[in-house]
Each structure stands twice: as structure tokens, then as C-alpha cells.
């Protein structure tokens, strides 16, 4: 039997990408086919390094070769990825912008943004994080970077700010440029131009995902960011109370306005309940129950999960090392899972929004 | 023995107002002296109806008459109050403006503002509450006033907005004028003018205290309010985390700026700990411990107390009836006590800031 490329593509065209609902060949995800006798190797180029379906797809490929060609073929598969993009994000080199938003303050936006960014990076993606909360920047404290000052360099005669690298991601916070002991009594136009610089004047290089931690509300920063930098999708954080849900709904309402039109990747409910170590069976729903799911159903968006109130989350944030990096198994797994879900959602949106063939070839 | 006014004033000049550190006669707090035989009656005009020292002062007056004149005098004292004022608040008829601020969102500003306002009213004061959080107004939900629309009336040819009355206080929220299901994507100047109208175009009547629930941050609303309406003092709400304290410090920094110069009445730590019903001895410091006291010491302001995380606080807020009005003894007592402390602080500040004689006679 003489193996050939045609046969291989024919066989693999029976494997469907479960999220994107098309076969791997049509999706142009099969590349680098090499044949040597009955040894076959090829690459499967997933649209997210975090793809939770990686194992499933690899198995399906092996089965297809075995079934449609022969069990005798020795198959070696290189599972790799190239994050897709769909629209010009307005920041050269940045494929996707993910906004973390809420409407209400103090619900855990910064906590989710930081752990999401680190979770995406843990899967192998190139990740940046912008902390755009001018009046309450959290990145300096959460990443142990109080007092850090980004370098400015000259690139082609223009000043470029160098994001600070920590824990494998690139960071910029409006807090790096203001005195932590001084208030920032700035009105809207000043705030807007400061935030724009974090996107435009920084040397982000190539990024798969740029996570943006937005302030509460639907004000100047939101208007400026959504108008200047087309956002791939938004993750909405809420706590379970009515007053938080009301604000979250408004935040979502703004993102869904025709002129802005940011897809909602999903809802995360934070501070859902508390479980004392002494009563591991008990869940105390201090802020009420089920608000996140209710909101997700209302706007027909995926519910991405709930995060309990856990001391190590606030402690790790205060100590400069977000919880996803610490050894606490359950929480870091939860945030990694969240990162996978978000990456998956983005890959689906990108596939829907553009001719995928075209996108993967970019 | 023939009693006379002179004698009475002479005797009462030995009684000191413990907070204001001057005697009642100098403070002009003794009025309406009536003498009939050995029957004496007079009024003590306190500077706050909430005065926690009421009983103490009344006793001291009785003792002074008994000691310096004669135990035989039959004394009848009318303890009353007239809330003082010190500066033109910019809102006619409003004696004092109390800002509730934090820097960070979600720490419980609105919860404190609502319960403080109701607590002040419970002591007999005339109270108003402005919810100036344009992107996340809480008063409509917290007071069960969703969908309420304030009446507009014509006074001297100018349009006047009628605050809504509920639970004995006057309320205006920016949320009464916006659609709760629609976002408010407004930039700074629009926000500022909307908030100004809540102060200027509303028919507040005579108020002892106008409590203002400020949004998080130090932005347009803060600049506008502090510049246009001299604030008597601010209550700062924080949660125990470093990230919250950092923002609170900035909020305070802004209020203390020379151009703004708002006295800090004190710090309240909210969400200090959680105690499960099954383990009434345990306090779980989910967000860390002691941050509020630390902050109070740092800025040399009074620490006004800590509020634990209790389901009934968030439930009552969501249900339209703030917890101070409900039957839960401990929490409502705590908020009433807070109201007393705040009123006391204001009376002290007013006394320090102006010639008190002059103030009381106003
Ligand atoms: N699930 C949680 N358990 C315990 N603490 C949390 C949790 N989520 C957030 N926190 C803490 O609550 C505070 C507010 O969270 P943050 O992410 O800063 O909110 P936001 O950015 O929405 O204002 C922070 O101190 C954070 O560490
Ligand atoms: N001590 C507390 N215990 C339980 N829930 C609380 C407590 N303080 C505030 N909450 C709830 O937390 C949420 C945020 O409080 P809120 O007063 O709206 O904060 P802010 O005005 O600072 O954004 C509300 O749902 C409120 O009911
Ligand atoms: Mg934040
Ligand atoms: Mg509020």
C-alpha cells in the first residue's frame, strides 16, 4: 500500500471540529503532511492553544486514519495552534481584545481579568493585560509591581512605552503612571487620552489576547475604548445581588448597542457563596443565589461559572501573585478552565464572523 | 429664696458640653428659662438630635441646679436640638452635606449612605439623600422605588423637581431619570450637569443633613460636587483589602486637597468578617483583617466601626427596605449608633469652624 496526501486529507475530512462544526480539512487545520513508507505525520492547527477538545480531536484523527486508510499506518500528530483573529483591533500585532466588564465596582473584574490573562498564558498563548481603571487601578498591587515604572523607548522616532513583563504576560496599568499616594482628580477628556495611550503608544509586539480590565460604569473610558479598539468579546463579571445585576445589565446594554456591538463571551458570577473550613458541606449565599445564571439566561449568553468567596483569592491579590499561580488546586483549575472556555468562545466567534479559511491563512 | 435667671445661668455655666469642650451658657445652648416660685424650666438646645450625650448633659444640668442653687428647686428640662451649620452648602435650606465616598466600588457606599440617612432621620433630623452614582444608581432598588418618577413643579417660574419621600426621608437618584434597562453611556460634562441638577433644581426644603452617595473614583462627579456644594464632611467606606485601602486613600487624598478641603468624619470598615449561624463564635476574615483601623490611624481620622457580612444586609437592600428599618436588633442598632457618631462629628466640626454663638443663633 502506497500512502498519499490525497488519501490522508480524504480520511481527515471525516473529522469535525466540534465547536466550529466543520471538518478539519475544510477548516484548513491540517498542515505539514509528511509520508515515509507507512509512517505518517501531520500538524493539526487548532484555533486556540487552550482548546479543551485537543485530546478528543487528536483521537478522532487517529481513528479516521485507522478506519479510512489502515490500522497499520503509524501516525504521529503535532497538535499545535494559531489563534485566529477576525477584525482589526486597532492595535498592530494584537489579534484579539478581551474586555472584562461589569457595570458595578468591586465585583471582581480585576481578579477575573488578572487570572484570565494568566490562565490564557498558561495554555501557551501570548497575552497582554491593560488595566484601564484610572481611579482604581489594581494591576500594580495584584502583580506586586507597586512603584514600577515602564521604560520608554524610541521606535521610528516615536516614543514607545514598554509594557512590564511579569509571570509571562505583558502588563500596563494606568497606575504605573500616577502616584499611588495621590488622587487622580481627572475629568473625562484627560482620562480618555491617558487610556488611549496604553493601547496606541505601547510596544505590545505580537499578542494572541489583550485582556482589558475596565473600570465600573459606562463612562468615558468605555466609550473611548469600544470606539477606538474593536473588542473581540467581553466577559461580564457580576455578584449575585439585584443591585449588581442591575448594573451588569446596563454594562451589557452598552456593549450591545448597535454602534458598539461587542459580543458577550459569557457571564461569570463571583463571590457566589462562602464555605467555612469547619463546615465543608455548607454554602452560605451571603449575597443571594443564582443571579449570574439568571442574567446569562436573560441575555442568552453562556454562563461561564461561579467563583466562591475564598480568602486566598483576596490574599493572593493583595500579595502580588494572583491565585491561578498559587498551588491551591481547585481555584487555579477553575480559572484555567475559565481561560479555556473564553479562548474557545473567541475562536467560535472568529470563525463565525469571517471566512475561516481566510482567517487561518492570515 | 427668690430664684432668678442670673443664678440659673450662673449654675449652668458649670456644665460643659463634652464634645464641644465649652459650657452650655457660652455655647448659647440654654434657652426659654421660666421661673415660677421654686419651679424652674428651661430648654437645652443640642446641636444634634442624635446626641449620644443627651442623658448625660440633662443629668449634669440637674446636678448643677441642685448643687449651686438648691436641691429644693423643681427642675423641668426640655432637651431639644437645632442642627448647626457652618458654611453655605450651596443648596438653600440645607444645613449640612454629608458625602459618603470610598474610591473603590462595591464596598458598601450605598448601603452605608442609605442606612446612615435613615438612622439620622430616626433621631428626629430632617434628612435628604442624593444618589449621585450615575452609572450604578442604587437608591431605586434599595428603597423599592423602581420606576418611580419625581414630580416636577413650577416655583417662581422655574422648574422644581420634587424629591420622592420614603421612610421619612427625601430622595433623589439619578436613576429616577434614566431607564433602568438602558445603559447611560454619557461622557463627563453630561454627567456633571445631570448631577448638579439633583442639587440645584430640586425642592429640598429645610434639611438638617443631605447625604450624598458618591460613585467610586475621583472623577467628574466628585470634582463637580465638591466644587459646587461645599461639603460639611465625608464618611469613608472601605473593605479590609489592600486594593480597597489603596483606592480609599486616593479618594481621601482628593477630598483633602487644598482646593477641596472636605473634613473626613471617619472611616467605616464594611464586610469585615462573616459569622455562620452554626458557628456563632467564629469570625471569618475573608477579605483580610484590620484594614479600616489602619487607614483611620494613617490619616488620623476616627474609626467609626466595622460592619460584618450579613445576608440580611444585601437581602434588605435588594428588597427595597434598608436593614436599619428591619427588626434585626444588632444591625439596626449599629447603624443608629453610626448615625449618632456622624451627627456628633458634624456638630464638633461646625463648632470648631465658626463662632458657635453665631451659629446657634442663626
Ligand atoms: N471570589 C473572591 N473571594 C475572595 N475575595 C475576592 C473574590 N473576588 C474578588 N475578591 C477580592 O475583592 C476585592 C474586589 O475585587 P476586584 O477584583 O478588585 O474587583 P473590581 O475590579 O470589580 O473592583 C479584591 O480585594 C479581591 O481580591
Ligand atoms: N455588610 C454587608 N453584608 C452583606 N452584604 C453587603 C454588606 N454591605 C454591602 N452589601 C451588599 O454588597 C453590595 C455592594 O454594596 P453597595 O452598598 O451597593 O456598594 P457601593 O455603593 O460601594 O458600590 C450590595 O448588594 C449590598 O447589599
Ligand atoms: Mg478593578
Ligand atoms: Mg453605590
Coordinates of N, CA, C and O in Angstrom, one line a residue, chain B residues 13 29 66-67 85 99-100 123 130 148 151 174 198 221 233 255 280 300 315 318 354:
Chain B
X13 N -23.5 77.4 83.9 CA -22.2 77.7 83.2 C -21.2 76.7 83.8 O -20.0 76.7 83.3
X29 N -26.6 77.4 74.6 CA -27.5 76.2 74.4 C -28.7 76.2 75.4 O -29.5 75.4 75.4
X66 N -29.1 71.8 91.5 CA -29.2 71.3 92.9 C -28.0 71.7 93.7 O -28.1 72.2 94.8
X67 N -26.8 71.6 93.1 CA -25.6 71.9 93.8 C -25.3 73.4 94.0 O -25.0 73.9 95.1
X85 N -24.9 74.6 61.5 CA -24.4 74.7 60.1 C -23.2 75.6 60.2 O -22.9 76.2 61.2
X99 N -21.0 63.6 52.5 CA -20.7 62.8 51.4 C -20.3 61.4 51.9 O -19.6 61.3 52.9
X100 N -20.8 60.4 51.2 CA -20.3 59.0 51.5 C -19.5 58.6 50.3 O -20.0 58.6 49.2
X123 N -33.4 59.8 64.5 CA -33.2 60.6 65.6 C -33.9 61.9 65.6 O -33.8 62.7 66.6
X130 N -29.1 62.1 48.2 CA -28.9 62.1 46.8 C -28.0 61.0 46.4 O -27.0 60.7 46.9
X148 N -40.2 54.7 39.8 CA -40.7 56.0 40.3 C -40.2 57.2 39.5 O -39.1 57.2 39.0
X151 N -42.1 64.2 40.6 CA -42.9 65.2 40.0 C -42.1 66.5 39.8 O -41.2 66.8 40.5
X174 N -30.2 59.7 40.4 CA -30.0 59.9 39.0 C -30.7 58.8 38.3 O -31.2 58.9 37.1
X198 N -29.6 67.6 40.4 CA -30.1 67.0 41.6 C -30.0 67.9 42.8 O -30.9 67.8 43.7
X221 N -17.8 63.6 38.7 CA -18.9 63.8 39.7 C -18.3 64.4 40.9 O -18.8 65.3 41.6
X233 N -18.7 67.3 55.6 CA -17.8 66.3 55.9 C -18.1 65.0 55.1 O -19.1 64.8 54.6
X255 N -10.3 64.4 48.6 CA -11.2 65.3 49.5 C -10.3 66.2 50.3 O -10.7 67.3 50.7
X280 N -21.4 30.5 65.9 CA -21.5 31.9 66.3 C -20.3 32.5 66.9 O -20.2 33.7 67.0
X300 N -5.4 59.8 60.5 CA -5.7 60.4 61.8 C -7.2 60.9 61.8 O -7.5 62.0 62.2
X315 N -29.8 41.3 51.4 CA -31.2 41.0 51.1 C -32.1 42.2 51.2 O -33.0 42.4 50.4
X318 N -31.7 44.6 48.5 CA -32.3 44.1 47.2 C -33.9 44.2 47.3 O -34.6 44.3 46.3
X354 N -16.7 77.7 63.1 CA -17.3 79.0 63.2 C -17.4 79.5 64.6 O -17.3 78.7 65.5

